[in-house]
PDB file of C-alpha atoms in Angstrom:
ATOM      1  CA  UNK A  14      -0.615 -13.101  29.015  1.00  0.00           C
ATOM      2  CA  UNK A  15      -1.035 -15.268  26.060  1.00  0.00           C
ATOM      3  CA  UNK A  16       0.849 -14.913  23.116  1.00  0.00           C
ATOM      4  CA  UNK A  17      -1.326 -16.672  19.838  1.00  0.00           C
ATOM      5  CA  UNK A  18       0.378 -19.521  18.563  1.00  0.00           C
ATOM      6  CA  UNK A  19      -1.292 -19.552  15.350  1.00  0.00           C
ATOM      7  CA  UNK A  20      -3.278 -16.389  14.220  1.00  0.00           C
ATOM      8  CA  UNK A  21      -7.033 -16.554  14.307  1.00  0.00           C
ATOM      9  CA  UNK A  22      -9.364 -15.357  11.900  1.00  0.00           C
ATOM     10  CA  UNK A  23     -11.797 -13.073  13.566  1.00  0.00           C
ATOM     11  CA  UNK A  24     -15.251 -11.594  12.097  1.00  0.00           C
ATOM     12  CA  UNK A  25     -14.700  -7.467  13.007  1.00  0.00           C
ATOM     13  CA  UNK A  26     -17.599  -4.749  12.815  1.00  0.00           C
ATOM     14  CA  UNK A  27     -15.753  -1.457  12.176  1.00  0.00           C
ATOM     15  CA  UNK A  28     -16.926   2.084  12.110  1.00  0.00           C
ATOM     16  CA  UNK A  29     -15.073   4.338   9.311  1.00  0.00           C
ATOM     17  CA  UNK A  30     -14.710   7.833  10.378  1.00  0.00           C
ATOM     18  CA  UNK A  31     -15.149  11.067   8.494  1.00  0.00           C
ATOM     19  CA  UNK A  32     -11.362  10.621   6.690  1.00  0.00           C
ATOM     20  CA  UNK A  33     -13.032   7.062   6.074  1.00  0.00           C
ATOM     21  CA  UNK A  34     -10.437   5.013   7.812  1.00  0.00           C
ATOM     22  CA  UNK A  35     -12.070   2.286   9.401  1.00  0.00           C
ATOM     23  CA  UNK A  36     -11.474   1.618  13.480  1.00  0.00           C
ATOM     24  CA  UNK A  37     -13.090  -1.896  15.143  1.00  0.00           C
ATOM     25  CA  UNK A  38     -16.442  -1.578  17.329  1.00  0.00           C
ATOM     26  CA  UNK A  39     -16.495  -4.855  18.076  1.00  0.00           C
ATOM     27  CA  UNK A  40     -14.907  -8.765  17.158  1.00  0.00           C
ATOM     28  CA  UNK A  41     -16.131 -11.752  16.952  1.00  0.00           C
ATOM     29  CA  UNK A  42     -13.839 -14.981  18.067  1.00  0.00           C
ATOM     30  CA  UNK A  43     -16.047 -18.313  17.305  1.00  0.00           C
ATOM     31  CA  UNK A  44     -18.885 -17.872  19.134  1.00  0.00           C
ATOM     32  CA  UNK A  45     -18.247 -15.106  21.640  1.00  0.00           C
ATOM     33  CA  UNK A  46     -18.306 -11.299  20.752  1.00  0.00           C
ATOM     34  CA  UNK A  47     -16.205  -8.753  22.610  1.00  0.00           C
ATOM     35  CA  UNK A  48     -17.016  -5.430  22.181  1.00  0.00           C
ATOM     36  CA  UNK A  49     -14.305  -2.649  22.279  1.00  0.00           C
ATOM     37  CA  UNK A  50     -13.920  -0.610  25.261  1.00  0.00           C
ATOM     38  CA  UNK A  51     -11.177   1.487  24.067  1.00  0.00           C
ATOM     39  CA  UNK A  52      -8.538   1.586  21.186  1.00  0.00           C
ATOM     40  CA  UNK A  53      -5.305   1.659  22.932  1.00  0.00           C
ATOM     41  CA  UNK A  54      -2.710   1.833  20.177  1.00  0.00           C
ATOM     42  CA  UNK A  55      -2.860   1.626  15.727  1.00  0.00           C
ATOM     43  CA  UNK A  56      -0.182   1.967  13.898  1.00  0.00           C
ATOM     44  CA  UNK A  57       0.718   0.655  10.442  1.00  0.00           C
ATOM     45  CA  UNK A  58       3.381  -1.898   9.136  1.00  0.00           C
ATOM     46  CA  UNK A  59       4.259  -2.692   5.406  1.00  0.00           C
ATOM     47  CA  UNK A  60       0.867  -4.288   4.968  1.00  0.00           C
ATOM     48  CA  UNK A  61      -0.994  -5.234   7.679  1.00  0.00           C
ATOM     49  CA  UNK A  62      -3.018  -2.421  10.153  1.00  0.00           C
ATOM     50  CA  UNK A  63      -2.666  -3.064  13.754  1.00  0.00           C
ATOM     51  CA  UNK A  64      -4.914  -1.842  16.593  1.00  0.00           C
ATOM     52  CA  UNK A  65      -4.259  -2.379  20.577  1.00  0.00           C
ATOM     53  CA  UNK A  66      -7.319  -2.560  22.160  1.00  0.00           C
ATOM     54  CA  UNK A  67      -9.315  -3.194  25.049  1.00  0.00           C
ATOM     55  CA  UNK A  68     -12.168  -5.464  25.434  1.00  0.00           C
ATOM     56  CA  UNK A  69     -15.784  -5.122  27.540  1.00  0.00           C
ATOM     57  CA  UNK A  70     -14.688  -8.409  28.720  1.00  0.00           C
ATOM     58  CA  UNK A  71     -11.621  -6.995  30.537  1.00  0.00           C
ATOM     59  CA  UNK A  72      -9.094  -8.539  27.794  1.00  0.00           C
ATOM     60  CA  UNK A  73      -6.466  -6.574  25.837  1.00  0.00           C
ATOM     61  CA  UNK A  74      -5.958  -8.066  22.196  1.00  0.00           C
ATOM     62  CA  UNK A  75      -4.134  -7.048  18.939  1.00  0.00           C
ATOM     63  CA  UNK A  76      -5.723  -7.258  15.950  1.00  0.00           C
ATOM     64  CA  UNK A  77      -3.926  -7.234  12.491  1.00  0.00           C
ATOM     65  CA  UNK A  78      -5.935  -6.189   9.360  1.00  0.00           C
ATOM     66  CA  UNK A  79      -4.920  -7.484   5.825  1.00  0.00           C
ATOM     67  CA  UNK A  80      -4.902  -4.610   3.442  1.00  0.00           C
ATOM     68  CA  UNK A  81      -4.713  -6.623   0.350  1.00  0.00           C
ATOM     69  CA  UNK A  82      -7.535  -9.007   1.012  1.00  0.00           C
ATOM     70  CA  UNK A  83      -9.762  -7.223   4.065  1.00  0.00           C
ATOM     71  CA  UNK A  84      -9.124 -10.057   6.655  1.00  0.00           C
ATOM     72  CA  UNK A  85      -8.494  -9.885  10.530  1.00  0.00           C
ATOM     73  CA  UNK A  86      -6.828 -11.798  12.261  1.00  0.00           C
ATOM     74  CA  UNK A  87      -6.213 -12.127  15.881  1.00  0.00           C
ATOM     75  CA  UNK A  88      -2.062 -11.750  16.781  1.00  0.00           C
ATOM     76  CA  UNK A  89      -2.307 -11.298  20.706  1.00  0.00           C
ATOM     77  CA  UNK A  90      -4.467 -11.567  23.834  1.00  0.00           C
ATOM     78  CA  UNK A  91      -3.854 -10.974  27.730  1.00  0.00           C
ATOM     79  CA  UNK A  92      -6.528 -10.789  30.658  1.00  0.00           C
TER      80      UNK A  92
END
């Protein structure tokens, strides 16, 4: 399990569904792209999105989505 020291910005593809709330298909970390397996968990905090999910790559990671500006940002990964 590694917790992330410092978060890391992360390019995310999303799909938006038909209430328009948008869901990640797949990440990008530098130069390696992880697609997602499943979504885990989501829930929402004051103003960040979080989703739980599982990688293609076997990894579990947390991603946090900035509602003000649109950014993601990588909180937490495990193997």
């Amino acid at each position: 399990m590694e917790r992330i020291d410092h978060l890391k910005s992360i390019t995310v593809q999303c799909y938006a569904g038909y209430r328009g709330e948008e869901s990640p298909r797949q990440f990008r970390i530098g130069e390696n792209t992880v697609a997602v397996a499943e979504i885990i968990d989501r829930w929402l905090g004051p103003d960040h999105r979080y989703f739980k999910v599982a990688g293609e790559d076997g990894g579990v990671y947390i991603l946090r989505n900035d509602l003000a500006n649109s950014s993601w940002e990588l909180v937490f990964y495990s193997r």
